[in-house]
Short mmCIF file of C-alpha atoms in Angstrom, two decimals:
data_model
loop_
_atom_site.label_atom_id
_atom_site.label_comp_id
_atom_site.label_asym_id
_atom_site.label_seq_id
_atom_site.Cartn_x
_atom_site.Cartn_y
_atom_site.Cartn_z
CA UNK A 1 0.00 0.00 0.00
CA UNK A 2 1.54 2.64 -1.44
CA UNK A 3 -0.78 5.63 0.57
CA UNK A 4 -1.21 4.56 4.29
CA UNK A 5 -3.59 7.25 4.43
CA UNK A 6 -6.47 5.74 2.04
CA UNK A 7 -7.16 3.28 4.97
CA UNK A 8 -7.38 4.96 7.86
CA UNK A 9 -10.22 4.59 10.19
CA UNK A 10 -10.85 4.94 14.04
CA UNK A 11 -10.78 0.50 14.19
CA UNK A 12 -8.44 -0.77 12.03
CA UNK A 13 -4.59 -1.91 12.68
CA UNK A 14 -1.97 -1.67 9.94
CA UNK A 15 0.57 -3.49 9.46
CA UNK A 16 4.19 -2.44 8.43
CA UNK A 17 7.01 -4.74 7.05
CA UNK A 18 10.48 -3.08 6.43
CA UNK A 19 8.90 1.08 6.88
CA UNK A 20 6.01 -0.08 4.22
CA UNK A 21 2.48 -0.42 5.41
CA UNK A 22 1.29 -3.62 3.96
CA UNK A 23 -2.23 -4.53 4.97
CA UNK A 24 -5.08 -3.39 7.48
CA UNK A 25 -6.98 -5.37 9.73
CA UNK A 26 -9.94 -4.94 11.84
CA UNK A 27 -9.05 -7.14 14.77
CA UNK A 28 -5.99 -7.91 16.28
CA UNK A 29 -6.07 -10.68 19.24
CA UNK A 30 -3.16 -12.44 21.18
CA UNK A 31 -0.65 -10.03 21.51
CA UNK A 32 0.83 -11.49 25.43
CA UNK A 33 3.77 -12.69 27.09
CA UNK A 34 3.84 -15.11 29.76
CA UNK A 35 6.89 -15.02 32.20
CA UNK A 36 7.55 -18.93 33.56
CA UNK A 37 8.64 -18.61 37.01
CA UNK A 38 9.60 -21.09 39.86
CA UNK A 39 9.37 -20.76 43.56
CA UNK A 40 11.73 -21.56 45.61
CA UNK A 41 11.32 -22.16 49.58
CA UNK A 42 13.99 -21.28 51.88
CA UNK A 43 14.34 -23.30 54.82
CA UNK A 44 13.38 -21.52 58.15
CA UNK A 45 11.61 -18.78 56.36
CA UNK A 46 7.77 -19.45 56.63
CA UNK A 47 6.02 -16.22 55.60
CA UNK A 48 7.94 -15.68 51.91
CA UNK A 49 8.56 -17.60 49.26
CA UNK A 50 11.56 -16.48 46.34
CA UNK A 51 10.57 -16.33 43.15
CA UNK A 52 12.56 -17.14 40.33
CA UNK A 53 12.07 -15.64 36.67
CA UNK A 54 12.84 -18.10 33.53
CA UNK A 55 12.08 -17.55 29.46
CA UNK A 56 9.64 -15.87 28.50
CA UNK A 57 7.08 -17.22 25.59
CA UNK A 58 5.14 -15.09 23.45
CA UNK A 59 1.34 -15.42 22.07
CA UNK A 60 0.69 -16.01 18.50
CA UNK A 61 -0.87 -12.77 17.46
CA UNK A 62 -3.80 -13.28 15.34
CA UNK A 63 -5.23 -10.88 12.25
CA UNK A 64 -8.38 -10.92 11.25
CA UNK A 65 -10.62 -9.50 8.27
CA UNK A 66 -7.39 -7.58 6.75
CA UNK A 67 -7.43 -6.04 3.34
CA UNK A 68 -4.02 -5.10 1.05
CA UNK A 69 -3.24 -4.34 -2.74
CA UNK A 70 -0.79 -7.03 -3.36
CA UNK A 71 0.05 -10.93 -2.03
CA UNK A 72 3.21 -10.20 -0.30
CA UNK A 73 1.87 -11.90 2.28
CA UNK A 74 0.78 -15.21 0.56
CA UNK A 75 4.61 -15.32 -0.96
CA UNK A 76 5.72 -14.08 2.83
CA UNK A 77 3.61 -17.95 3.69
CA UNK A 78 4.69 -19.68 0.62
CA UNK A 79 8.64 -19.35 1.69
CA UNK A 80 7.36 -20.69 4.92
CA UNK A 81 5.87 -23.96 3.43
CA UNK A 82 8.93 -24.12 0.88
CA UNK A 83 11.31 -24.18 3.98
CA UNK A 84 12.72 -21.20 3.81
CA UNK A 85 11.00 -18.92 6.56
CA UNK A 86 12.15 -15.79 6.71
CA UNK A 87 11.68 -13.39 9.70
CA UNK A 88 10.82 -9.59 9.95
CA UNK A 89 10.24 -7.44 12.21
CA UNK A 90 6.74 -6.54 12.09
CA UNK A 91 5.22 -3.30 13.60
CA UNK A 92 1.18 -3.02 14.27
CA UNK A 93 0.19 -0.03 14.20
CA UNK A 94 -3.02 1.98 15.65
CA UNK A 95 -3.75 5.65 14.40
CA UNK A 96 -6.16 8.39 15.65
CA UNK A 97 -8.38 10.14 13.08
CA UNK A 98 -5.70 12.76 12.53
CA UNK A 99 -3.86 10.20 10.96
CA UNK A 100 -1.29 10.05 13.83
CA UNK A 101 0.42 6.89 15.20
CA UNK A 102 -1.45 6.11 19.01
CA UNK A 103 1.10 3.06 19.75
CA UNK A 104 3.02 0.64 17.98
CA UNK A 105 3.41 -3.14 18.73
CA UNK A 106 6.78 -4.71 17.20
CA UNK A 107 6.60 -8.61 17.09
CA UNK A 108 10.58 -9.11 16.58
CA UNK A 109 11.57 -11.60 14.27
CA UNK A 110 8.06 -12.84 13.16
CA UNK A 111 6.82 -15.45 11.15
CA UNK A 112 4.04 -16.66 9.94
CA UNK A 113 2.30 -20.04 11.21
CA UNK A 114 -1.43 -19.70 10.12
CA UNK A 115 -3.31 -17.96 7.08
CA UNK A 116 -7.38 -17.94 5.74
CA UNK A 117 -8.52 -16.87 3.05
CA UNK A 118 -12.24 -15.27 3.25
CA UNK A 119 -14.47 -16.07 0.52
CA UNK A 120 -13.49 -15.31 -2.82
CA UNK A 121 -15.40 -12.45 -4.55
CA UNK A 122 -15.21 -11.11 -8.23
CA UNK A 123 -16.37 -7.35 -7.78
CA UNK A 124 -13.35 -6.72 -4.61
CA UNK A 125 -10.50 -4.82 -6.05
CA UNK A 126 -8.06 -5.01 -3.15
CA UNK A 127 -6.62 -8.94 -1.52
CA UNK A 128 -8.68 -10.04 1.75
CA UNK A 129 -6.98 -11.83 4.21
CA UNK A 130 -9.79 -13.30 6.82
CA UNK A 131 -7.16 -14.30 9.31
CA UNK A 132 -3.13 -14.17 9.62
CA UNK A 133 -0.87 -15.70 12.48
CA UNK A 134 2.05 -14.87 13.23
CA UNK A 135 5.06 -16.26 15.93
CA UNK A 136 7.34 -13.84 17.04
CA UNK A 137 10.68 -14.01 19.03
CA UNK A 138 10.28 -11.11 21.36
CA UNK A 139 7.52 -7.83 21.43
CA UNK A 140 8.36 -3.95 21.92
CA UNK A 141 5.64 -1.36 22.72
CA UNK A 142 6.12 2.45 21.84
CA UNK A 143 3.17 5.33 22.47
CA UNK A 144 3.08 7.42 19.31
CA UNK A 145 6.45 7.31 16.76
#
């Protein structure tokens, strides 16, 4: 998408692969970490309990009801199912009205694991996606940009 612009709307995230928005979606679900920990009891001490952090693991983030003007992200899944991933950073973005970045999620090193296709229609001009996932090595949150 050559003109970020023509798609923004108050409910819609965009998505941006190497400083190019590439596609807008209406939902975005799954964006989470979860921090494994272990306790660990110290002898004599009764009233606490230490706790100790491990890895963390990411969510698959899930896209749904996108639209784009091109397939990069079919050939993005084809190089997946080929055996050759490759990995981008990938940036989801929110905008106000104004046309202003609100916050920015970066899924580092992404990938995608999961992709659906909505119905196919004649008439549509632009590429639907109904539903994208994506695995991601690490998340970074930033207000504005």
């Amino acid at each position: 998408m050559n003109n970020p612009m023509n798609y923004v709307t108050a409910n819609r995230f965009y998505v941006e692969i190497d400083s190019t928005i590439r596609a807008a979606f209406s939902e975005c679900s799954g964006l989470g970490v979860t921090i494994d920990k272990e306790a660990y009891l110290e002898g004599g001490v009764n009233d606490q309990q230490h706790i100790l952090l491990k890895q963390a693991k990411f969510n698959d983030v899930s896209l749904k009801r996108g639209i784009t003007d091109d397939i990069d992200f079919w050939e993005w899944i084809s190089k997946v199912l080929s055996g050759k991933p490759k990995r981008y950073d990938v940036n989801i973005i929110l905008f106000n009205q104004a046309g202003d970045r609100m916050q920015t999620w970066t899924l580092i090193s992404a990938v995608p694991v999961g992709w659906k296709s909505p119905s196919l229609q004649a008439s549509a001009n632009s590429v639907a996606i109904e539903e994208l996932n994506l695995a991601y090595e690490g998340l970074k949150i930033e207000k504005g940009k």
